[in-house]
Coordinates of C-alpha atoms in Angstrom, one line a residue:
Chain O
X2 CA -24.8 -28.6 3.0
X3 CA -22.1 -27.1 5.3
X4 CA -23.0 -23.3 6.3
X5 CA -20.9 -20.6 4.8
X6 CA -20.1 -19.4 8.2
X7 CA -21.1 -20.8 11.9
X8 CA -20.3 -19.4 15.3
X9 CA -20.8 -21.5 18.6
X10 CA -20.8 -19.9 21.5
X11 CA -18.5 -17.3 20.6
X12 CA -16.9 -14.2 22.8
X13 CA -14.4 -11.5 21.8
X14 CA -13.3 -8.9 24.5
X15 CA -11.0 -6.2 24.2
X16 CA -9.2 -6.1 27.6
X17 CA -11.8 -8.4 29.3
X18 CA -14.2 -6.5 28.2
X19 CA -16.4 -8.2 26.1
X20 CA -17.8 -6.8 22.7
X21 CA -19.6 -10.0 21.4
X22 CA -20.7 -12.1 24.0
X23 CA -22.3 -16.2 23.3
X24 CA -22.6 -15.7 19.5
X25 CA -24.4 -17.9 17.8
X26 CA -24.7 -17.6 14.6
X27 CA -25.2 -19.8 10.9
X28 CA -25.1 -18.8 7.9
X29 CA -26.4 -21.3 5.1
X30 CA -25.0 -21.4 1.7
X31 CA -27.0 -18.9 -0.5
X32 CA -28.5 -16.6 1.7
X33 CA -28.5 -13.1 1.7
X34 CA -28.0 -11.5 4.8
X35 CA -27.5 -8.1 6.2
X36 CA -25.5 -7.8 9.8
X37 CA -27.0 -4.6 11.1
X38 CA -26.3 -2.3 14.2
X39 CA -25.5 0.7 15.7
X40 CA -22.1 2.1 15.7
X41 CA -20.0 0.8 18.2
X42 CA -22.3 -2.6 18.4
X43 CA -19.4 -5.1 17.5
X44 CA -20.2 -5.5 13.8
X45 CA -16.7 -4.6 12.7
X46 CA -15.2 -6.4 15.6
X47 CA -17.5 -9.5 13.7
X48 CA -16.7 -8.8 10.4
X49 CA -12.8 -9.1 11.3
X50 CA -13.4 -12.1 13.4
X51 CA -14.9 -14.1 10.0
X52 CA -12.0 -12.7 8.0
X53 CA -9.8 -14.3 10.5
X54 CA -8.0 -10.9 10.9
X55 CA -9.2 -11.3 15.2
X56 CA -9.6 -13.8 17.2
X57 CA -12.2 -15.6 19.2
X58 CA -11.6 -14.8 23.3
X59 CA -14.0 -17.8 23.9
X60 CA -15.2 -20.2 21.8
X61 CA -15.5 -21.1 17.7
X62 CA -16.1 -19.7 14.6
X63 CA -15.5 -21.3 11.1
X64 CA -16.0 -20.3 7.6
X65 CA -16.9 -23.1 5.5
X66 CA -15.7 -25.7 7.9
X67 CA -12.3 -24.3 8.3
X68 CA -10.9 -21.9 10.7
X69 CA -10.9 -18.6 9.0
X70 CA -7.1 -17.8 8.6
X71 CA -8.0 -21.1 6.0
X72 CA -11.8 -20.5 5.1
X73 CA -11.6 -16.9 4.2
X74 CA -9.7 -17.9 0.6
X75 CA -13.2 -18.0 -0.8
X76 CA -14.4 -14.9 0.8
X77 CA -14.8 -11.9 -1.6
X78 CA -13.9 -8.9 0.7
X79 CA -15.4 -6.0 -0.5
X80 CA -13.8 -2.9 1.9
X81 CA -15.0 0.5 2.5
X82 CA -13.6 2.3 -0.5
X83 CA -12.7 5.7 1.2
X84 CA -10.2 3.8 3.2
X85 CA -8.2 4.2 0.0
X86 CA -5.8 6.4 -1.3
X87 CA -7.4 8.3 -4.2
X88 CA -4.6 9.8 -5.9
X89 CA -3.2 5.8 -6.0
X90 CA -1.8 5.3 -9.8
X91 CA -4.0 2.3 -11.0
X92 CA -6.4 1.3 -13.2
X93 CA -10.1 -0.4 -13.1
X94 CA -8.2 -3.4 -14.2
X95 CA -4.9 -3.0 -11.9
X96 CA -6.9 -2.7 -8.7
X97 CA -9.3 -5.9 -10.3
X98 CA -6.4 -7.8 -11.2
X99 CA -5.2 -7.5 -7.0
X100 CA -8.4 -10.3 -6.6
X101 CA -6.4 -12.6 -8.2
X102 CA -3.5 -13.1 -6.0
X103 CA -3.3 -16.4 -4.7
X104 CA -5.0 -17.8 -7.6
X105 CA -1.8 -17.2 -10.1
X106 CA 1.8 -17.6 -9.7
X107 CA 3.6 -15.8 -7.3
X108 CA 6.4 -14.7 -9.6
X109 CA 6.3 -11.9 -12.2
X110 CA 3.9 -10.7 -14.4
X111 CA 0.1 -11.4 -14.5
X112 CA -0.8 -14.5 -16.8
X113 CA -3.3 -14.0 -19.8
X114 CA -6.0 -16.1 -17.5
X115 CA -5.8 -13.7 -14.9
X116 CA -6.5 -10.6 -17.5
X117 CA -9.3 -12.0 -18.6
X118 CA -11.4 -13.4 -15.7
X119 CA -10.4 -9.7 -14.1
X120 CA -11.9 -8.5 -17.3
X121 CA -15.4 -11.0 -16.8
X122 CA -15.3 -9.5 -13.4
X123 CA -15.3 -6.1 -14.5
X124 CA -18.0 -7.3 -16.9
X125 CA -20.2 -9.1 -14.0
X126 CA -20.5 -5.4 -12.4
X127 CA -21.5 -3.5 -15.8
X128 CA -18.1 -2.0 -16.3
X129 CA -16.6 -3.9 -18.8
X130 CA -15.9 -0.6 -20.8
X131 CA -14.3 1.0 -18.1
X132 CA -11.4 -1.4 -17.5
X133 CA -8.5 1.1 -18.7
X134 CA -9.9 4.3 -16.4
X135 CA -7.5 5.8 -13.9
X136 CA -9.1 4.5 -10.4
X137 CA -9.6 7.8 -9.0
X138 CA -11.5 9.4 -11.9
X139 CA -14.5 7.0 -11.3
X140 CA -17.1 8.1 -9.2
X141 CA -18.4 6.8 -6.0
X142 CA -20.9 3.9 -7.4
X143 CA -18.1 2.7 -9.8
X144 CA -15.4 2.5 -7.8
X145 CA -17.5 0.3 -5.4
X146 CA -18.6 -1.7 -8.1
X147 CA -14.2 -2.2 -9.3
X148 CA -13.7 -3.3 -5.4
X149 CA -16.6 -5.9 -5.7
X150 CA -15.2 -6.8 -9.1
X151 CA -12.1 -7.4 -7.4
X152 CA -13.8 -9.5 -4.7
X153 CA -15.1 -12.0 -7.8
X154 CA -11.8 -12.0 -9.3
X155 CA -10.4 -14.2 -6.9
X156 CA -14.1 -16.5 -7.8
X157 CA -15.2 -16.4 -4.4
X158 CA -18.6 -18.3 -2.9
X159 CA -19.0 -15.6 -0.6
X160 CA -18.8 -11.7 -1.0
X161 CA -18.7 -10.0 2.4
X162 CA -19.2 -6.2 2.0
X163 CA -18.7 -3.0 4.6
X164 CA -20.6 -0.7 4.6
X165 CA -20.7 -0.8 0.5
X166 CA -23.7 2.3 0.3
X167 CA -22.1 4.9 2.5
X168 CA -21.6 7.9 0.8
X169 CA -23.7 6.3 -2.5
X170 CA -27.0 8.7 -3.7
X171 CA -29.8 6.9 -3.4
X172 CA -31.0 6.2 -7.0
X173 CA -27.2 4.6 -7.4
X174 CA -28.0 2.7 -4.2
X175 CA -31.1 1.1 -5.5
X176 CA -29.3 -0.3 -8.9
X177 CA -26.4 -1.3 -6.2
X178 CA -28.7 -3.7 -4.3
X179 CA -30.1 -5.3 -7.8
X180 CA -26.5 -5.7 -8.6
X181 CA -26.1 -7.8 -5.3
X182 CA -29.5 -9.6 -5.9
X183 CA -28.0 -10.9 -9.0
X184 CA -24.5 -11.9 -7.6
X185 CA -26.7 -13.8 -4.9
X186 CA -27.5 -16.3 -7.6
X187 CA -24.6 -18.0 -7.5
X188 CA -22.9 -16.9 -4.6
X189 CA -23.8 -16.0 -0.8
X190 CA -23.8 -12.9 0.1
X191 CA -23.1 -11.1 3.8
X192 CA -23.1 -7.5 4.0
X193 CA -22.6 -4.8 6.7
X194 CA -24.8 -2.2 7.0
X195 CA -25.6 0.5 10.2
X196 CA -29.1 1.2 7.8
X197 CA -31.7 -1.2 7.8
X198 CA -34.2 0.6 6.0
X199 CA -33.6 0.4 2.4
X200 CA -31.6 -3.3 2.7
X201 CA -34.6 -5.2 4.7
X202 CA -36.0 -5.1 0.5
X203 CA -33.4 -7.4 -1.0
X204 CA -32.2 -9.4 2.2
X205 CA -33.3 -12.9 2.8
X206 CA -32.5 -12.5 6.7
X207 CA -31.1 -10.1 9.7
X208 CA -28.7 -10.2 11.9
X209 CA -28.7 -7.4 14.8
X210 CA -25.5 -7.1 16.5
X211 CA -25.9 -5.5 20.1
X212 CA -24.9 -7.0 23.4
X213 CA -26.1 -10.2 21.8
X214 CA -26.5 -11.2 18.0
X215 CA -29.6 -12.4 16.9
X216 CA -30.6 -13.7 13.3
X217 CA -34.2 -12.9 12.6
X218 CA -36.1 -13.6 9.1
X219 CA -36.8 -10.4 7.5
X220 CA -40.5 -10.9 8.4
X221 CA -39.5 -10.6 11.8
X222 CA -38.2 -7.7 12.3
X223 CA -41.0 -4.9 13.8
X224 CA -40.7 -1.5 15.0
X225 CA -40.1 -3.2 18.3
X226 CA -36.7 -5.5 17.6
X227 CA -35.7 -2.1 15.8
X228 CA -36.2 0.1 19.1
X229 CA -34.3 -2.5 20.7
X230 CA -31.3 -2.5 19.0
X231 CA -31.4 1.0 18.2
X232 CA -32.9 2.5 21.2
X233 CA -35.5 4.6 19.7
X234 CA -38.3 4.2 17.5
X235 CA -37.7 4.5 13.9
X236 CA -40.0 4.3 10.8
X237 CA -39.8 1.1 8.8
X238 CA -40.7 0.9 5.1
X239 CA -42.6 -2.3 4.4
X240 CA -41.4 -4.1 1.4
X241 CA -42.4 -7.8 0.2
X242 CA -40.4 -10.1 2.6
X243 CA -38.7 -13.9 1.9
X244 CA -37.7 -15.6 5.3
X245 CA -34.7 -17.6 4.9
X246 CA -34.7 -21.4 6.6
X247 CA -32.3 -20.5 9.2
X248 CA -33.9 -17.4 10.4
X249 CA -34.7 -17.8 13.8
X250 CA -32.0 -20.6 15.0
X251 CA -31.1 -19.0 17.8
Chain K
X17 CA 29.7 35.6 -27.7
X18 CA 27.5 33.9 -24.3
X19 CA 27.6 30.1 -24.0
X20 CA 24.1 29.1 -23.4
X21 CA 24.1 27.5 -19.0
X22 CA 25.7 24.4 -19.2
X23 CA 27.5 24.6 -22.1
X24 CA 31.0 24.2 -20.6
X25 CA 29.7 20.8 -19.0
X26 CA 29.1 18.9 -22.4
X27 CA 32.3 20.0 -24.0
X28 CA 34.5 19.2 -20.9
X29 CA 32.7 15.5 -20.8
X30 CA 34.9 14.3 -24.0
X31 CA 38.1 15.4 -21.5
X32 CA 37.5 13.9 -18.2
X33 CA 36.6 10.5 -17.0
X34 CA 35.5 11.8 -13.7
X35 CA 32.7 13.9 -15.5
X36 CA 31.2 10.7 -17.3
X37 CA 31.1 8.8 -14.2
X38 CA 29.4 11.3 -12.7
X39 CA 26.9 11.5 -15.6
X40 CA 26.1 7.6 -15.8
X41 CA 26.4 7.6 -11.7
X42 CA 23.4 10.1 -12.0
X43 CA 21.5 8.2 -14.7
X44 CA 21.9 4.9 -13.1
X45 CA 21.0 5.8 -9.9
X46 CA 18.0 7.1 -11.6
X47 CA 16.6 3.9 -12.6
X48 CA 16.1 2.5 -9.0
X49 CA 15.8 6.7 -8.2
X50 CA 12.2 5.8 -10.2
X51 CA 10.9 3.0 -9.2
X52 CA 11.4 2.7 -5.4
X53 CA 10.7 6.4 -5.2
X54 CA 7.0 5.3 -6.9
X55 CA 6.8 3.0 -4.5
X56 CA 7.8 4.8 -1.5
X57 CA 5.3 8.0 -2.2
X58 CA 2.6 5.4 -3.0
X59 CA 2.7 4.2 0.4
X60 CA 4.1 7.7 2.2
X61 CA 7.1 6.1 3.8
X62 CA 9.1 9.2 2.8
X63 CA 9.9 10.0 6.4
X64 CA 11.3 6.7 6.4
X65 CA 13.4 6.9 3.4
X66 CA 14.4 10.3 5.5
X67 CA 15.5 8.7 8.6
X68 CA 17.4 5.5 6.8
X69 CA 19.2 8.6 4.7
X70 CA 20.7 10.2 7.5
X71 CA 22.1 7.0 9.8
X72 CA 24.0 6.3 6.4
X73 CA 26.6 9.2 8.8
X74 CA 27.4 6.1 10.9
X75 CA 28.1 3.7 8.5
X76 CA 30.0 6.4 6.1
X77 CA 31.9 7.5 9.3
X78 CA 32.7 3.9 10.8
X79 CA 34.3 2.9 7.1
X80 CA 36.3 5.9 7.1
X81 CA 37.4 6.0 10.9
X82 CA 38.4 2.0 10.1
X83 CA 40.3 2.9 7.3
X84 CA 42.0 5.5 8.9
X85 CA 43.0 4.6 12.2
X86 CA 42.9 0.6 12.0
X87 CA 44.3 0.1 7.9
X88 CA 40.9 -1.7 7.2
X89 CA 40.6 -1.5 3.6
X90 CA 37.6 -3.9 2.9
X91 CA 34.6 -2.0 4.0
X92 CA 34.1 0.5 1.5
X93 CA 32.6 4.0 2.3
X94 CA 29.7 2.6 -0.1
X95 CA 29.7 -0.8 1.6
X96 CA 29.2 0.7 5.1
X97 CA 26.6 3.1 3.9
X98 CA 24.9 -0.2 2.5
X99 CA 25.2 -1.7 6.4
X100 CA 23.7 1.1 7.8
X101 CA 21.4 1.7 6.0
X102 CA 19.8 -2.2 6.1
X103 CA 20.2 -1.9 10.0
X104 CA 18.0 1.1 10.2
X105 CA 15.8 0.0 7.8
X106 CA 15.3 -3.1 10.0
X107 CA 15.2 -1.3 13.1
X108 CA 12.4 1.3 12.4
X109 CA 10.6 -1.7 10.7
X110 CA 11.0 -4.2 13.4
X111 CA 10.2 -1.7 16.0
X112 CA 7.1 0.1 14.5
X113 CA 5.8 -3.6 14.1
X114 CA 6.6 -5.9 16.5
X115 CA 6.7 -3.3 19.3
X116 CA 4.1 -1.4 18.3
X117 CA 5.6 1.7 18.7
X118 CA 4.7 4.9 17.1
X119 CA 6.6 4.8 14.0
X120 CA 7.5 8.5 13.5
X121 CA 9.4 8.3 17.2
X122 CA 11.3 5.6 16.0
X123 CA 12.4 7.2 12.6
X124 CA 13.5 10.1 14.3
X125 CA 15.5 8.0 17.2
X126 CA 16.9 6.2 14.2
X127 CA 18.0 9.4 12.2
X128 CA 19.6 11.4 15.0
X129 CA 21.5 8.3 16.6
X130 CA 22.9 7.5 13.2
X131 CA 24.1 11.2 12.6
X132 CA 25.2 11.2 16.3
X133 CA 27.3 7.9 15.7
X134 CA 28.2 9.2 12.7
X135 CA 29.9 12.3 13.6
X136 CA 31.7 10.8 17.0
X137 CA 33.6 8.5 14.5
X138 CA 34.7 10.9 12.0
X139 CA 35.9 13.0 15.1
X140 CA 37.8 10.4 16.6
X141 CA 39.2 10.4 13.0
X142 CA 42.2 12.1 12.5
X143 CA 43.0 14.2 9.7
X144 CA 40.9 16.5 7.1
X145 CA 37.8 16.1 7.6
X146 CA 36.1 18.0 5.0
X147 CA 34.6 14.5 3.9
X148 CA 31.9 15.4 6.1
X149 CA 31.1 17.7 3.4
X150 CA 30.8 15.6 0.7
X151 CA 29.2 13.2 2.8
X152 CA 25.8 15.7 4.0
X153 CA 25.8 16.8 0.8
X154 CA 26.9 14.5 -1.3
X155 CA 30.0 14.7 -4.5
X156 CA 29.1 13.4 -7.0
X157 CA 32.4 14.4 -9.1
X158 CA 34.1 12.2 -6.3
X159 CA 32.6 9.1 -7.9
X160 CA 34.9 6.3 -9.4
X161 CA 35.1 3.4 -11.7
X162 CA 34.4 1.0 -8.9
X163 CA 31.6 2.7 -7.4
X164 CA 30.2 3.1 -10.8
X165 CA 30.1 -0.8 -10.7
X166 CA 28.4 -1.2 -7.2
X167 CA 25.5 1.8 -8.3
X168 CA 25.1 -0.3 -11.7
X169 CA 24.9 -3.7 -9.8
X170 CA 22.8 -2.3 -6.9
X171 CA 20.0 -0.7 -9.7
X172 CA 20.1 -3.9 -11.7
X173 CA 19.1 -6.0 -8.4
X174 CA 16.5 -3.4 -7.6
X175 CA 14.7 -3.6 -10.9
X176 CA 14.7 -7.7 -10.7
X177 CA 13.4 -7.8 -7.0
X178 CA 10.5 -5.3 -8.1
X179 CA 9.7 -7.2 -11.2
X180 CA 9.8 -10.4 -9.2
X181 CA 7.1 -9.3 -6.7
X182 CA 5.5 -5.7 -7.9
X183 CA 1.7 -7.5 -8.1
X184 CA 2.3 -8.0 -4.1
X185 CA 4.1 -5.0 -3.5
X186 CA 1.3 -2.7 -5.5
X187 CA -1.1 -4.3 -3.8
X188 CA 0.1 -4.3 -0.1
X189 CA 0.7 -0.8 -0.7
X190 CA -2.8 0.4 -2.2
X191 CA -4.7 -2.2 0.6
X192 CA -2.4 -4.1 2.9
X193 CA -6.1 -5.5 4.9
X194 CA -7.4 -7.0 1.3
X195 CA -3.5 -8.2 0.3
X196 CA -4.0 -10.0 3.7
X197 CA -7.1 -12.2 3.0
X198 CA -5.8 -12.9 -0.6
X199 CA -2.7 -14.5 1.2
X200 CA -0.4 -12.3 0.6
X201 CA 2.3 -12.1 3.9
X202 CA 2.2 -8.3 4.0
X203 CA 5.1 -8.1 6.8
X204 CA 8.0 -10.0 5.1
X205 CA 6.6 -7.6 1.6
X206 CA 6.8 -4.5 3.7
X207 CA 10.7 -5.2 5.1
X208 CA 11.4 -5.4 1.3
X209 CA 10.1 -2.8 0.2
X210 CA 12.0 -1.0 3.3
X211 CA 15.1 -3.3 1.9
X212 CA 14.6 -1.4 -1.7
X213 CA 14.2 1.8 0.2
X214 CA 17.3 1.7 2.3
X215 CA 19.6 0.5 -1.1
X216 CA 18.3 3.0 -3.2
X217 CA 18.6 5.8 -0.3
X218 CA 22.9 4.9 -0.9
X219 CA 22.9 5.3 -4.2
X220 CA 21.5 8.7 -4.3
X221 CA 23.5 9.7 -1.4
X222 CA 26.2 9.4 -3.8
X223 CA 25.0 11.6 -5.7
X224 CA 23.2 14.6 -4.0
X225 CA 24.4 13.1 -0.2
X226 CA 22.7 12.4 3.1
X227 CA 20.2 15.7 3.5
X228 CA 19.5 16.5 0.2
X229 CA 18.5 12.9 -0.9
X230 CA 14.5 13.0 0.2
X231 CA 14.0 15.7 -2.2
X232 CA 15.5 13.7 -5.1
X233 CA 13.6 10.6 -4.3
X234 CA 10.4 11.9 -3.8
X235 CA 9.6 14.8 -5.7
X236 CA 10.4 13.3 -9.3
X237 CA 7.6 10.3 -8.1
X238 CA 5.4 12.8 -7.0
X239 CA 5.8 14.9 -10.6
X240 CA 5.1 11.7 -12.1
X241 CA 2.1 11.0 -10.3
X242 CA 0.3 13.9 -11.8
X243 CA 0.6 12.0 -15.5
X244 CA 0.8 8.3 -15.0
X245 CA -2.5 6.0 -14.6
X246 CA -0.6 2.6 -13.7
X247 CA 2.4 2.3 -11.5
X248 CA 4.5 1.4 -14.6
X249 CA 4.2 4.5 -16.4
X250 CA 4.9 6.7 -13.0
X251 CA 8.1 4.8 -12.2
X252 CA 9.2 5.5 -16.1
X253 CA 8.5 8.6 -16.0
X254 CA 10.0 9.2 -12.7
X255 CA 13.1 7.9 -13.6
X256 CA 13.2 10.4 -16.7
X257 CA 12.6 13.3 -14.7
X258 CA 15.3 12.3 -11.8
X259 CA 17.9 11.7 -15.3
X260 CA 17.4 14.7 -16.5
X261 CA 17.1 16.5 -13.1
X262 CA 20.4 15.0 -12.1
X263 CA 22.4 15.7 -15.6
X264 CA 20.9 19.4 -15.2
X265 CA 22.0 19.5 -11.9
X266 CA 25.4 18.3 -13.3
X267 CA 25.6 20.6 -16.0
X268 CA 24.7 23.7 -14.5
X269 CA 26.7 23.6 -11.7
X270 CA 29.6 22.8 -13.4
X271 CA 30.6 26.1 -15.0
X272 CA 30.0 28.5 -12.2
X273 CA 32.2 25.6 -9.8
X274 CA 28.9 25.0 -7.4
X275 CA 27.6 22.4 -5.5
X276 CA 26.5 19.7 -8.0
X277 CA 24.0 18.2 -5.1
X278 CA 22.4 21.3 -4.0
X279 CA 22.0 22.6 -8.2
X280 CA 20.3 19.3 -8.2
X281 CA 17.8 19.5 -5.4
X282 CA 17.3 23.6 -6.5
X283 CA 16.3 22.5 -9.8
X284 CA 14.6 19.8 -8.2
X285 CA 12.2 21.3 -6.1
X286 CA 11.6 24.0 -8.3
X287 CA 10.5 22.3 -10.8
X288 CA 8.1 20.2 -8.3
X289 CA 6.5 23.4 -7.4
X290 CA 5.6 24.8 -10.9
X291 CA 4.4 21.5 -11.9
X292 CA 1.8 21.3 -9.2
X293 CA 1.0 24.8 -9.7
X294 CA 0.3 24.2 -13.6
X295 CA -1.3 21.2 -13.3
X296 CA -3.8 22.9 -10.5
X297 CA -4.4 25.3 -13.0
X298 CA -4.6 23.8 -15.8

């Protein structure tokens, strides 16, 4: 099986200076994994170079064998939502319905197909009754959950999320992650994240963007990898761990 | 015994053709007045919409200093609004973009060059030149049978472009990064929407001119953002509101003999401010 996503000795600078340097990286189809790292490690800078929106200074990255200007048509991105305008005029179903551009025909109105897998999609994230609701009158947890119905609108194999918990309480947090655990059935799942406490539950792997990026198996990571990335201790919650095959490749 | 404000207007409509142009110049330039105007609070390009108003001087003074001094009869004050307007539409587009230049800088380069262009042709123009009147702020009473054609021909190819392409144009305008991935080419979709922008921009100019048009293609967009869930429903409703704005605008200023344009806007803006306070309070 091809990996979802594989870097080979990959370097992106901004002005020679270089953010991600000899990235290694490979993702195998239907893991779970959580890219962690301070602010201003390089995660966003990594994020974008998957989605094909940057690219490499030095060397390869692929998403599903293709470049990723190609490869990302079956990535379900999942943004942060308070990049978006809140007073925007749609519905639940309008901004679900976006996910399926490039899967319909480019000219006029959306087709009956497209209603209803938007509708499943809604569905898939438990807000199948919700489908009519002004976007900005949801709250925080829902509104996430319409972008990632969005993402599986466009039937993805891979949802890539930013940063989906920031600003989330963390009772809606928890129900988030079983959301994902579900999802991860059929699909692969990558997310962002600059917390690593509550995710290391759910995740099948890590991968710590600082100077270098480094995949470890959940069961790897210790107070000590944490201090090293993070530059202080911190306290880790224990939780039952699953390694993932490809954990420590690199 | 007092005629109720207005009055006048819709008994001298039966008598003069000029008055129902100016009527169906106001309610078809409502239509596009609506929908672009959605479109162009949506994704805050107002400023824009702004700077492409005002270099419409240039292309208003380069028809008329044509006609004038050279006998050119074929490029229409309408037609060389239509020009300039596409030029700077291009312009502050191309240059924000591809340049990477601050965008604001541009539009503002791009509005006081037109104005400046603009008013060094109609000065080299001999002759009256109270057109320059009717050109900042607009007279609509000055509207004929041909223009009526062009504004009804101009709204009618705005409504087809946006029902061709409004999935890609609603959705590079609520998130241009996701528009992106789903393959969507969000450049070539953003000069349209600046196309729309700039041909919409001409018709209203017609009606309220080259200042007052921001208000009149904003505000009714932003009234109808307060009611409307979908996209659909504000563009409707804005176009109601700019219809009946414009007819009131008409109607009231017609007795007392003032300013159709500027009754307009009045009403206009007014009625943008006491809808935001209600709907705060309420």
């Amino acid at each position: 099986m091809k990996p979802v996503i594989r870097c080979s000795k990959m370097q992106f600078a901004y002005d020679r200076k270089p953010v991600l340097d000899n990235v290694n990286i490979s993702i195998p189809d239907g893991d779970f994994v959580c890219v962690v790292g301070p602010n201003g490690s390089g995660k966003t800078t990594l994020l974008k170079l998957v989605l094909g929106l940057l690219k490499p200074t030095i060397g390869r990255i692929e998403v599903f064998g293709d470049p990723p200007d190609q490869g990302r048509r079956l990535i379900g991105y999942v943004p942060q939502n308070s990049q978006l305008d809140p007073l925007f005029p749609v519905t639940a179903l309008d901004v679900t319905l976006m996910g399926r551009l490039g899967r319909t025909r480019p000219f006029g109105a959306w087709l009956g197909d497209d209603k209803q897998r938007a509708r499943e999609a809604l569905a898939e994230v438990g807000l199948a009754d919700h489908h009519g609701q002004h976007f900005a009158s949801l709250s925080g947890g829902q509104k996430q959950r319409v972008l990632i119905a969005r993402a599986l609108a466009s039937d993805p194999r891979m949802l890539l999320l930013d940063e989906p918990t920031a600003g989330l309480d963390a009772h809606i947090e928890e129900s988030f992650y079983r959301l994902l655990q579900s999802l991860n059935e059929k699909l692969t799942i990558v997310l962002v994240s600059h917390d690593l406490g509550f995710v290391s539950g759910f995740v099948k792997s890590v991968i710590c963007v600082g100077r270098e990026v480094v995949v470890h198996p959940t069961s790897d990571i210790t107070g000590q990898v944490i201090a090293d990335l993070y530059g202080s201790d911190m306290r880790l919650v224990r939780h039952d761990h699953r390694c993932s095959d490809g954990g420590h490749q690199c | 015994m007092l005629a109720p404000p207005g009055f006048e207007f819709f008994g001298a409509l039966l008598d003069h053709a000029f008055l129902r142009y100016a009527l169906l110049a106001g309610i078809l330039a409502s239509i596009s007045c609506g929908v672009v105007g959605s479109f162009v609070v949506i994704r805050r390009i107002s400023y824009i919409a702004g700077g492409i108003a005002h270099s419409i001087l240039a292309g208003l003074g380069l028809a008329h200093y044509l006609q004038v001094v050279h006998g050119v009869t074929w490029l229409s004050p309408m037609a060389g609004s239509i020009l300039a307007a596409l030029v700077s539409a291009a312009i502050i587009g191309w240059v924000s973009l591809r340049l990477h230049q601050r965008e604001d800088t541009v539009i503002g380069a791009v509005w006081a060059l037109g104005m400046a262009t603009g008013i060094i042709l109609i000065s080299r123009t001999p002759g009256y030149t109270s057109d320059l009147m009717s050109y900042l702020f607009g007279n609509i009473l000055m509207i004929g049978q041909r223009d009526l054609w062009l504004i009804g021909g101009l709204a009618v190819f705005v409504l087809i472009v946006v029902a061709l392409f409004h999935k890609q144009l609603l959705a590079v305008c609520f998130d241009p990064e996701f528009a992106t991935l789903r393959g969507v080419r969000v450049q070539p979709f953003y000069f349209l929407l600046l196309g729309l922008t700039a041909l919409t921009v001409v018709l209203l100019v017609s009606v309220v001119g080259i200042i007052l048009v921001i208000a009149l293609l904003t505000l009714p967009a932003a009234m109808a953002n307060l009611f409307a869930r979908r996209l659909w429903q504000m563009m409707a409703l804005a176009a109601l509101f700019c219809a009946v704005l414009t007819t009131g605008g008409l109607a009231l200023s017609y007795g007392p003999d003032l300013p159709a344009g500027a009754v307009t806007i009045l009403l206009t803006g007014v009625s943008y401010f006491l809808v935001v306070g209600l709907r705060r309070k309420g």
